[in-house]
């Protein structure tokens, strides 16, 4: 049975009749019970299920090597500039300010 | 005078979905629309509050968000690594822009110069503000205290009243204020010694300034006064006009603009309205980001066009943990053919974090022929986020900018080799030049996007419109140019072009980049409208928002509406429809919505039940419109509408919702599991409306797909 894909969509045996459909390989007939079948990067892959992530780490599919790799999340470093030259207020200087503004 | 009659005195007219003759106020329209009896005109007057819309009508059948296409004539196959994904968040949002201040150290500054000094001069200061809290003041514009003077245009804490104040001078305060969790237009107008203030077109203050201190010399801030930088909410289209009383101080009502403000005569400052921190007045003053103030595609205006790949485009999201794209096969077409061949590489970046790696880049060839990287030195990383452009052949050769790119804002970066000189441009301004006079690049190579040339060390954030043009110097000789205002195209000599517009499950509001996990996909098997929907098979399929904790879904104390059409194929197990909680914390203050094993809707905040189980059950293998609405703070403020009818069981809760994570088709904390909490069936027209309760009484379930503008 012929399978078709358009723009990398998961292959199916039917098209919608529009242009752009390409022939695609049929999925493997059998997938071991402890594996999963995915369509990725224009090919069918039989792979182990994704391992459980642990805090601060993430398992990622490294397609070039066809393996799961564990990657550390990036350290987010927001840029906070120090406040410049803040002077304290004398009482007579804050006559018009509400408490919530200070 | 009777209302609800199309503006005509006499017997009340009742609109239908086919006709609404006469002139109707926005309130009348809102009431009718909530009842489902307003004409389906194809536009949504409240689209600007819509923060997610998944029509589920992407194509083709089987489409996901993980296949990336090269739009050049080379049509290179692109390999996805990690969970890189793509969606409609782009530098060219059709819904306009605002800035988000999280209430903790966020503010903008601009130099205190004569053009921005409003002491004792006719002027108009206006903006739209969407406050999320009144626990602190929201400073809109003014100077810090320099030891002698300060001046502020602000929204007061507690009351939300607008106020103009200078130290020891007359202060003018509004008699009413802005509304929380909504966009409010605020205008301050002055002519001579008279100061007026309007909120949403109504004058709320007018008085004489009898005494006034000077303007001072301290920096001009937006969202801060001295050490207080706790503005919490959104700001959009802040305009300062010096020398013109734009609205006329004597007018008790004014017409609120319905489109983004422009730089009219005498405009000194026009900001908080772009994809980057920029002053769009002719002054082009530098706007400096402080804290983690961010640019967001959220504004008070409805778009004038739908999202489209050609006009709006998209971006790819790289999560900083193993995500990158690479050409599947090497090609000589992406390298200059001679050492003096001119070339241009460019892209837009929206960086959400920095990573402690030795080197990272947005765009690079594997053989180090060219690298667009970020760091304090050529070929190196540091947190300065300064772009560099070079090659490596035993040692690094190239140039480095000294201008950092801001996080949480779009920046256009172009790197050019003219044949003899190299340039870096940031947002159209040349920031580095020189470098080697030749680029000795030979042979074939692959281009990598979102990582270093030789490894997966990651870029963190969004990349859009990545283009490699070999043989053309697009931005010659260090001249300033206007950054692209539309998605890039495959012009002559384009060797590689990634527009990131191949998402099958896309957000029509262009605010999100969703990851399709498992084989969540577009399916033609079932559809409410248009021939397709989003399919979840119950085993590992779900959608998540790549931007992690989005402020757009932190509903806080405001109203909201979450609605969709669902077609569950099984209803005998617990399955989650949507979850906004932190995946790492089940108790975090986010909404979760699931179907119980008896097919009843359950609504929780964290682990606290609001509606433990709806009275009505959802039927399997049938399309059902479901809507969760929070309206106000009173009894029964949470309601579920099933096919337009309010369920008999309501809930009451006033917890501030601070979590904006998005999981569709799974609970957040079960993202990793194969079947636990997974939705099995189809979803279409998933719409989230932030800040607005679309339904407050029973209504007719939608009879057509939701408008996309």
PDB file of C-alpha atoms in Angstrom, chain B residues 354-598:
ATOM      1  CA  UNK B 354      21.330  32.642  28.349  1.00  0.00           C
ATOM      2  CA  UNK B 355      23.193  29.433  28.799  1.00  0.00           C
ATOM      3  CA  UNK B 356      26.458  28.859  30.546  1.00  0.00           C
ATOM      4  CA  UNK B 357      28.238  27.246  27.678  1.00  0.00           C
ATOM      5  CA  UNK B 358      31.519  28.077  26.099  1.00  0.00           C
ATOM      6  CA  UNK B 359      29.996  29.108  22.816  1.00  0.00           C
ATOM      7  CA  UNK B 360      26.556  29.317  21.345  1.00  0.00           C
ATOM      8  CA  UNK B 361      25.157  30.674  18.185  1.00  0.00           C
ATOM      9  CA  UNK B 362      22.006  31.150  16.205  1.00  0.00           C
ATOM     10  CA  UNK B 363      23.306  30.378  12.759  1.00  0.00           C
ATOM     11  CA  UNK B 364      26.523  28.607  11.790  1.00  0.00           C
ATOM     12  CA  UNK B 365      28.098  26.372   9.204  1.00  0.00           C
ATOM     13  CA  UNK B 366      29.522  23.139  10.529  1.00  0.00           C
ATOM     14  CA  UNK B 367      32.965  23.737   9.061  1.00  0.00           C
ATOM     15  CA  UNK B 368      33.139  27.092  10.856  1.00  0.00           C
ATOM     16  CA  UNK B 369      32.923  28.898   7.528  1.00  0.00           C
ATOM     17  CA  UNK B 370      30.635  31.410   9.219  1.00  0.00           C
ATOM     18  CA  UNK B 371      29.267  31.679  12.708  1.00  0.00           C
ATOM     19  CA  UNK B 372      26.771  34.163  14.124  1.00  0.00           C
ATOM     20  CA  UNK B 373      27.409  33.820  17.830  1.00  0.00           C
ATOM     21  CA  UNK B 374      26.825  35.710  21.042  1.00  0.00           C
ATOM     22  CA  UNK B 375      29.352  36.532  23.718  1.00  0.00           C
ATOM     23  CA  UNK B 376      31.958  38.818  25.089  1.00  0.00           C
ATOM     24  CA  UNK B 377      34.653  37.712  22.681  1.00  0.00           C
ATOM     25  CA  UNK B 378      34.943  36.144  19.277  1.00  0.00           C
ATOM     26  CA  UNK B 379      34.183  32.465  19.550  1.00  0.00           C
ATOM     27  CA  UNK B 380      33.300  32.703  23.204  1.00  0.00           C
ATOM     28  CA  UNK B 381      30.334  33.030  25.470  1.00  0.00           C
ATOM     29  CA  UNK B 382      29.465  35.472  28.173  1.00  0.00           C
ATOM     30  CA  UNK B 383      26.287  37.006  29.448  1.00  0.00           C
ATOM     31  CA  UNK B 384      26.786  40.254  27.563  1.00  0.00           C
ATOM     32  CA  UNK B 385      24.816  38.870  24.635  1.00  0.00           C
ATOM     33  CA  UNK B 386      26.891  40.771  22.103  1.00  0.00           C
ATOM     34  CA  UNK B 387      26.753  39.326  18.610  1.00  0.00           C
ATOM     35  CA  UNK B 388      29.913  38.269  16.851  1.00  0.00           C
ATOM     36  CA  UNK B 389      30.486  37.148  13.282  1.00  0.00           C
ATOM     37  CA  UNK B 390      33.505  35.146  12.338  1.00  0.00           C
ATOM     38  CA  UNK B 391      35.095  32.024  10.992  1.00  0.00           C
ATOM     39  CA  UNK B 392      37.603  29.606  12.406  1.00  0.00           C
ATOM     40  CA  UNK B 393      40.613  28.167  10.687  1.00  0.00           C
ATOM     41  CA  UNK B 394      43.111  27.368  13.383  1.00  0.00           C
ATOM     42  CA  UNK B 395      42.143  30.608  15.051  1.00  0.00           C
ATOM     43  CA  UNK B 396      39.085  32.838  15.137  1.00  0.00           C
ATOM     44  CA  UNK B 397      38.782  35.582  12.541  1.00  0.00           C
ATOM     45  CA  UNK B 398      35.969  38.053  12.478  1.00  0.00           C
ATOM     46  CA  UNK B 399      34.314  40.964  14.193  1.00  0.00           C
ATOM     47  CA  UNK B 400      32.366  41.513  17.382  1.00  0.00           C
ATOM     48  CA  UNK B 401      29.711  44.031  18.293  1.00  0.00           C
ATOM     49  CA  UNK B 402      29.837  45.773  21.621  1.00  0.00           C
ATOM     50  CA  UNK B 403      26.070  46.300  21.657  1.00  0.00           C
ATOM     51  CA  UNK B 404      24.180  43.667  23.613  1.00  0.00           C
ATOM     52  CA  UNK B 405      20.926  42.272  22.379  1.00  0.00           C
ATOM     53  CA  UNK B 406      18.152  42.549  24.957  1.00  0.00           C
ATOM     54  CA  UNK B 407      16.451  39.445  26.222  1.00  0.00           C
ATOM     55  CA  UNK B 408      12.705  39.081  25.715  1.00  0.00           C
ATOM     56  CA  UNK B 409      12.560  41.257  22.615  1.00  0.00           C
ATOM     57  CA  UNK B 410      13.007  40.666  18.931  1.00  0.00           C
ATOM     58  CA  UNK B 411      16.308  41.736  17.395  1.00  0.00           C
ATOM     59  CA  UNK B 412      17.161  41.581  13.718  1.00  0.00           C
ATOM     60  CA  UNK B 413      20.767  40.602  13.156  1.00  0.00           C
ATOM     61  CA  UNK B 414      22.464  40.693   9.793  1.00  0.00           C
ATOM     62  CA  UNK B 415      26.053  39.676   9.131  1.00  0.00           C
ATOM     63  CA  UNK B 416      27.509  40.713   5.838  1.00  0.00           C
ATOM     64  CA  UNK B 417      30.762  40.135   4.014  1.00  0.00           C
ATOM     65  CA  UNK B 418      31.088  42.555   1.108  1.00  0.00           C
ATOM     66  CA  UNK B 419      34.018  40.810  -0.506  1.00  0.00           C
ATOM     67  CA  UNK B 420      36.516  42.851   1.449  1.00  0.00           C
ATOM     68  CA  UNK B 421      34.850  44.018   4.666  1.00  0.00           C
ATOM     69  CA  UNK B 422      32.579  42.413   7.227  1.00  0.00           C
ATOM     70  CA  UNK B 423      29.695  44.092   9.015  1.00  0.00           C
ATOM     71  CA  UNK B 424      27.272  43.293  11.794  1.00  0.00           C
ATOM     72  CA  UNK B 425      23.950  45.103  11.867  1.00  0.00           C
ATOM     73  CA  UNK B 426      21.553  45.047  14.790  1.00  0.00           C
ATOM     74  CA  UNK B 427      18.070  46.270  13.988  1.00  0.00           C
ATOM     75  CA  UNK B 428      19.432  47.958  10.917  1.00  0.00           C
ATOM     76  CA  UNK B 429      22.268  49.792  12.631  1.00  0.00           C
ATOM     77  CA  UNK B 430      25.849  48.831  11.895  1.00  0.00           C
ATOM     78  CA  UNK B 431      27.469  47.791  15.171  1.00  0.00           C
ATOM     79  CA  UNK B 432      30.732  46.265  14.004  1.00  0.00           C
ATOM     80  CA  UNK B 433      32.860  46.375  10.906  1.00  0.00           C
ATOM     81  CA  UNK B 434      36.229  45.358   9.620  1.00  0.00           C
ATOM     82  CA  UNK B 435      37.487  41.850  10.053  1.00  0.00           C
ATOM     83  CA  UNK B 436      39.434  39.754   7.638  1.00  0.00           C
ATOM     84  CA  UNK B 437      39.532  40.902   4.051  1.00  0.00           C
ATOM     85  CA  UNK B 438      38.983  37.408   2.786  1.00  0.00           C
ATOM     86  CA  UNK B 439      36.914  34.506   4.028  1.00  0.00           C
ATOM     87  CA  UNK B 440      38.796  31.322   3.137  1.00  0.00           C
ATOM     88  CA  UNK B 441      35.945  28.897   2.913  1.00  0.00           C
ATOM     89  CA  UNK B 442      35.984  25.849   0.695  1.00  0.00           C
ATOM     90  CA  UNK B 443      34.104  22.625   0.331  1.00  0.00           C
ATOM     91  CA  UNK B 444      30.746  21.490   1.517  1.00  0.00           C
ATOM     92  CA  UNK B 445      29.189  22.002   4.879  1.00  0.00           C
ATOM     93  CA  UNK B 446      25.909  21.949   6.738  1.00  0.00           C
ATOM     94  CA  UNK B 447      24.207  24.898   8.359  1.00  0.00           C
ATOM     95  CA  UNK B 448      23.133  24.530  11.965  1.00  0.00           C
ATOM     96  CA  UNK B 449      20.432  26.658  13.505  1.00  0.00           C
ATOM     97  CA  UNK B 450      20.272  27.174  17.245  1.00  0.00           C
ATOM     98  CA  UNK B 451      23.583  25.652  18.279  1.00  0.00           C
ATOM     99  CA  UNK B 452      27.339  25.896  17.918  1.00  0.00           C
ATOM    100  CA  UNK B 453      29.001  24.604  14.756  1.00  0.00           C
ATOM    101  CA  UNK B 454      30.297  21.415  16.312  1.00  0.00           C
ATOM    102  CA  UNK B 455      27.853  20.520  19.011  1.00  0.00           C
ATOM    103  CA  UNK B 456      24.467  20.944  20.543  1.00  0.00           C
ATOM    104  CA  UNK B 457      25.263  23.725  22.992  1.00  0.00           C
ATOM    105  CA  UNK B 458      22.087  25.627  22.662  1.00  0.00           C
ATOM    106  CA  UNK B 459      20.452  28.862  21.833  1.00  0.00           C
ATOM    107  CA  UNK B 460      17.560  29.610  24.176  1.00  0.00           C
ATOM    108  CA  UNK B 461      14.587  31.351  22.655  1.00  0.00           C
ATOM    109  CA  UNK B 462      12.964  32.005  19.325  1.00  0.00           C
ATOM    110  CA  UNK B 463      14.624  32.299  15.926  1.00  0.00           C
ATOM    111  CA  UNK B 464      12.707  33.600  12.949  1.00  0.00           C
ATOM    112  CA  UNK B 465      13.424  34.156   9.290  1.00  0.00           C
ATOM    113  CA  UNK B 466      16.902  32.638   9.176  1.00  0.00           C
ATOM    114  CA  UNK B 467      18.362  33.251   5.737  1.00  0.00           C
ATOM    115  CA  UNK B 468      21.718  32.543   4.099  1.00  0.00           C
ATOM    116  CA  UNK B 469      22.391  34.400   0.871  1.00  0.00           C
ATOM    117  CA  UNK B 470      25.628  33.476  -0.876  1.00  0.00           C
ATOM    118  CA  UNK B 471      26.803  35.878  -3.554  1.00  0.00           C
ATOM    119  CA  UNK B 472      24.953  39.003  -2.434  1.00  0.00           C
ATOM    120  CA  UNK B 473      25.808  41.753  -0.022  1.00  0.00           C
ATOM    121  CA  UNK B 474      22.321  42.824   0.981  1.00  0.00           C
ATOM    122  CA  UNK B 475      23.223  45.608   3.393  1.00  0.00           C
ATOM    123  CA  UNK B 476      26.282  47.298   1.984  1.00  0.00           C
ATOM    124  CA  UNK B 477      28.862  49.654   3.342  1.00  0.00           C
ATOM    125  CA  UNK B 478      27.686  50.188   6.865  1.00  0.00           C
ATOM    126  CA  UNK B 479      24.604  52.172   5.981  1.00  0.00           C
ATOM    127  CA  UNK B 480      21.607  52.190   8.268  1.00  0.00           C
ATOM    128  CA  UNK B 481      18.532  50.392   7.007  1.00  0.00           C
ATOM    129  CA  UNK B 482      15.023  49.628   8.214  1.00  0.00           C
ATOM    130  CA  UNK B 483      14.847  46.066   9.499  1.00  0.00           C
ATOM    131  CA  UNK B 484      12.505  43.801   7.554  1.00  0.00           C
ATOM    132  CA  UNK B 485       8.830  44.474   8.222  1.00  0.00           C
ATOM    133  CA  UNK B 486       7.559  41.235   6.697  1.00  0.00           C
ATOM    134  CA  UNK B 487       8.792  37.641   6.488  1.00  0.00           C
ATOM    135  CA  UNK B 488      11.890  37.167   4.374  1.00  0.00           C
ATOM    136  CA  UNK B 489      11.593  35.538   0.986  1.00  0.00           C
ATOM    137  CA  UNK B 490      13.860  33.496  -1.230  1.00  0.00           C
ATOM    138  CA  UNK B 491      15.451  36.326  -3.125  1.00  0.00           C
ATOM    139  CA  UNK B 492      18.194  35.819  -5.685  1.00  0.00           C
ATOM    140  CA  UNK B 493      21.133  33.813  -4.321  1.00  0.00           C
ATOM    141  CA  UNK B 494      19.218  32.533  -1.307  1.00  0.00           C
ATOM    142  CA  UNK B 495      20.872  29.292  -0.274  1.00  0.00           C
ATOM    143  CA  UNK B 496      18.845  28.561   2.827  1.00  0.00           C
ATOM    144  CA  UNK B 497      15.649  30.056   4.229  1.00  0.00           C
ATOM    145  CA  UNK B 498      13.823  28.945   7.335  1.00  0.00           C
ATOM    146  CA  UNK B 499      10.584  30.840   7.907  1.00  0.00           C
ATOM    147  CA  UNK B 500       9.287  28.326  10.486  1.00  0.00           C
ATOM    148  CA  UNK B 501       5.778  28.380   9.049  1.00  0.00           C
ATOM    149  CA  UNK B 502       5.165  24.645   8.691  1.00  0.00           C
ATOM    150  CA  UNK B 503       3.222  24.208  11.925  1.00  0.00           C
ATOM    151  CA  UNK B 504       0.108  22.104  11.452  1.00  0.00           C
ATOM    152  CA  UNK B 505      -1.312  23.070  14.831  1.00  0.00           C
ATOM    153  CA  UNK B 506      -0.922  26.811  14.875  1.00  0.00           C
ATOM    154  CA  UNK B 507      -2.167  29.638  17.055  1.00  0.00           C
ATOM    155  CA  UNK B 508      -4.201  32.090  14.994  1.00  0.00           C
ATOM    156  CA  UNK B 509      -3.385  34.879  17.461  1.00  0.00           C
ATOM    157  CA  UNK B 510       0.341  34.559  16.617  1.00  0.00           C
ATOM    158  CA  UNK B 511       1.240  34.610  20.292  1.00  0.00           C
ATOM    159  CA  UNK B 512       2.429  31.059  20.820  1.00  0.00           C
ATOM    160  CA  UNK B 513       4.695  28.349  19.548  1.00  0.00           C
ATOM    161  CA  UNK B 514       3.237  24.974  20.475  1.00  0.00           C
ATOM    162  CA  UNK B 515       5.058  21.683  20.592  1.00  0.00           C
ATOM    163  CA  UNK B 516       3.210  18.640  19.303  1.00  0.00           C
ATOM    164  CA  UNK B 517       4.225  15.762  21.547  1.00  0.00           C
ATOM    165  CA  UNK B 518       3.665  12.164  20.564  1.00  0.00           C
ATOM    166  CA  UNK B 519       1.572  12.123  17.460  1.00  0.00           C
ATOM    167  CA  UNK B 520      -0.806  14.908  18.325  1.00  0.00           C
ATOM    168  CA  UNK B 521      -1.633  16.089  14.857  1.00  0.00           C
ATOM    169  CA  UNK B 522      -4.097  17.527  12.401  1.00  0.00           C
ATOM    170  CA  UNK B 523      -6.628  14.899  11.452  1.00  0.00           C
ATOM    171  CA  UNK B 524      -9.397  14.765   8.902  1.00  0.00           C
ATOM    172  CA  UNK B 525     -11.049  11.841  10.685  1.00  0.00           C
ATOM    173  CA  UNK B 526     -13.369  14.168  12.600  1.00  0.00           C
ATOM    174  CA  UNK B 527     -14.143  17.839  12.228  1.00  0.00           C
ATOM    175  CA  UNK B 528     -16.625  20.349  13.556  1.00  0.00           C
ATOM    176  CA  UNK B 529     -15.767  22.851  10.854  1.00  0.00           C
ATOM    177  CA  UNK B 530     -13.583  22.928   7.812  1.00  0.00           C
ATOM    178  CA  UNK B 531     -12.741  19.278   7.444  1.00  0.00           C
ATOM    179  CA  UNK B 532     -10.119  18.734  10.158  1.00  0.00           C
ATOM    180  CA  UNK B 533      -9.386  18.972  13.858  1.00  0.00           C
ATOM    181  CA  UNK B 534      -6.617  18.223  16.346  1.00  0.00           C
ATOM    182  CA  UNK B 535      -6.241  14.536  17.127  1.00  0.00           C
ATOM    183  CA  UNK B 536      -5.047  12.978  20.386  1.00  0.00           C
ATOM    184  CA  UNK B 537      -4.875   9.205  20.551  1.00  0.00           C
ATOM    185  CA  UNK B 538      -4.712   8.883  24.337  1.00  0.00           C
ATOM    186  CA  UNK B 539      -1.195   7.496  24.402  1.00  0.00           C
ATOM    187  CA  UNK B 540       1.427  10.176  24.852  1.00  0.00           C
ATOM    188  CA  UNK B 541      -0.204  12.886  22.749  1.00  0.00           C
ATOM    189  CA  UNK B 542      -0.449  16.470  23.959  1.00  0.00           C
ATOM    190  CA  UNK B 543       0.437  20.077  23.199  1.00  0.00           C
ATOM    191  CA  UNK B 544       2.562  22.406  25.285  1.00  0.00           C
ATOM    192  CA  UNK B 545       3.470  26.050  25.036  1.00  0.00           C
ATOM    193  CA  UNK B 546       7.132  26.357  24.370  1.00  0.00           C
ATOM    194  CA  UNK B 547       7.415  29.685  26.126  1.00  0.00           C
ATOM    195  CA  UNK B 548       6.952  27.968  29.476  1.00  0.00           C
ATOM    196  CA  UNK B 549       5.255  30.232  32.031  1.00  0.00           C
ATOM    197  CA  UNK B 550       3.506  32.752  29.828  1.00  0.00           C
ATOM    198  CA  UNK B 551       2.114  35.876  31.505  1.00  0.00           C
ATOM    199  CA  UNK B 552      -0.733  35.769  29.002  1.00  0.00           C
ATOM    200  CA  UNK B 553      -2.219  32.794  30.886  1.00  0.00           C
ATOM    201  CA  UNK B 554      -1.541  34.125  34.348  1.00  0.00           C
ATOM    202  CA  UNK B 555      -5.126  35.239  34.749  1.00  0.00           C
ATOM    203  CA  UNK B 556      -4.432  36.667  38.197  1.00  0.00           C
ATOM    204  CA  UNK B 557      -7.663  38.078  39.638  1.00  0.00           C
ATOM    205  CA  UNK B 558      -9.195  38.780  36.256  1.00  0.00           C
ATOM    206  CA  UNK B 559     -11.984  37.243  34.232  1.00  0.00           C
ATOM    207  CA  UNK B 560     -11.238  34.692  31.553  1.00  0.00           C
ATOM    208  CA  UNK B 561     -12.869  32.273  29.166  1.00  0.00           C
ATOM    209  CA  UNK B 562     -11.494  28.921  28.031  1.00  0.00           C
ATOM    210  CA  UNK B 563     -13.623  27.156  25.451  1.00  0.00           C
ATOM    211  CA  UNK B 564     -13.423  24.590  22.697  1.00  0.00           C
ATOM    212  CA  UNK B 565     -15.208  21.887  20.810  1.00  0.00           C
ATOM    213  CA  UNK B 566     -14.325  18.409  22.053  1.00  0.00           C
ATOM    214  CA  UNK B 567     -15.049  14.997  20.605  1.00  0.00           C
ATOM    215  CA  UNK B 568     -13.826  12.406  23.103  1.00  0.00           C
ATOM    216  CA  UNK B 569     -13.712   8.888  21.769  1.00  0.00           C
ATOM    217  CA  UNK B 570     -13.654   7.410  25.240  1.00  0.00           C
ATOM    218  CA  UNK B 571     -15.130   8.827  28.417  1.00  0.00           C
ATOM    219  CA  UNK B 572     -14.395   6.124  30.936  1.00  0.00           C
ATOM    220  CA  UNK B 573     -11.023   7.316  32.207  1.00  0.00           C
ATOM    221  CA  UNK B 574      -9.699  10.536  33.638  1.00  0.00           C
ATOM    222  CA  UNK B 575      -8.467  12.710  30.823  1.00  0.00           C
ATOM    223  CA  UNK B 576      -7.247  16.257  30.930  1.00  0.00           C
ATOM    224  CA  UNK B 577      -8.455  18.884  28.519  1.00  0.00           C
ATOM    225  CA  UNK B 578      -6.195  21.723  29.594  1.00  0.00           C
ATOM    226  CA  UNK B 579      -3.906  22.517  32.499  1.00  0.00           C
ATOM    227  CA  UNK B 580      -2.169  25.804  33.311  1.00  0.00           C
ATOM    228  CA  UNK B 581      -0.255  24.610  36.380  1.00  0.00           C
ATOM    229  CA  UNK B 582       3.482  24.421  36.699  1.00  0.00           C
ATOM    230  CA  UNK B 583       4.334  20.865  35.584  1.00  0.00           C
ATOM    231  CA  UNK B 584       6.706  20.668  38.529  1.00  0.00           C
ATOM    232  CA  UNK B 585       4.096  21.679  41.083  1.00  0.00           C
ATOM    233  CA  UNK B 586       0.636  20.196  41.246  1.00  0.00           C
ATOM    234  CA  UNK B 587      -0.314  22.710  43.901  1.00  0.00           C
ATOM    235  CA  UNK B 588       0.633  25.791  41.933  1.00  0.00           C
ATOM    236  CA  UNK B 589      -2.078  28.372  41.317  1.00  0.00           C
ATOM    237  CA  UNK B 590      -3.162  27.430  37.835  1.00  0.00           C
ATOM    238  CA  UNK B 591      -6.448  26.172  36.420  1.00  0.00           C
ATOM    239  CA  UNK B 592      -6.782  22.500  35.553  1.00  0.00           C
ATOM    240  CA  UNK B 593      -9.773  21.140  33.640  1.00  0.00           C
ATOM    241  CA  UNK B 594     -10.361  17.434  33.160  1.00  0.00           C
ATOM    242  CA  UNK B 595     -13.058  14.899  32.384  1.00  0.00           C
ATOM    243  CA  UNK B 596     -13.648  12.429  35.169  1.00  0.00           C
ATOM    244  CA  UNK B 597     -14.097   8.711  34.624  1.00  0.00           C
ATOM    245  CA  UNK B 598     -17.809   9.422  34.508  1.00  0.00           C
TER     246      UNK B 598
END
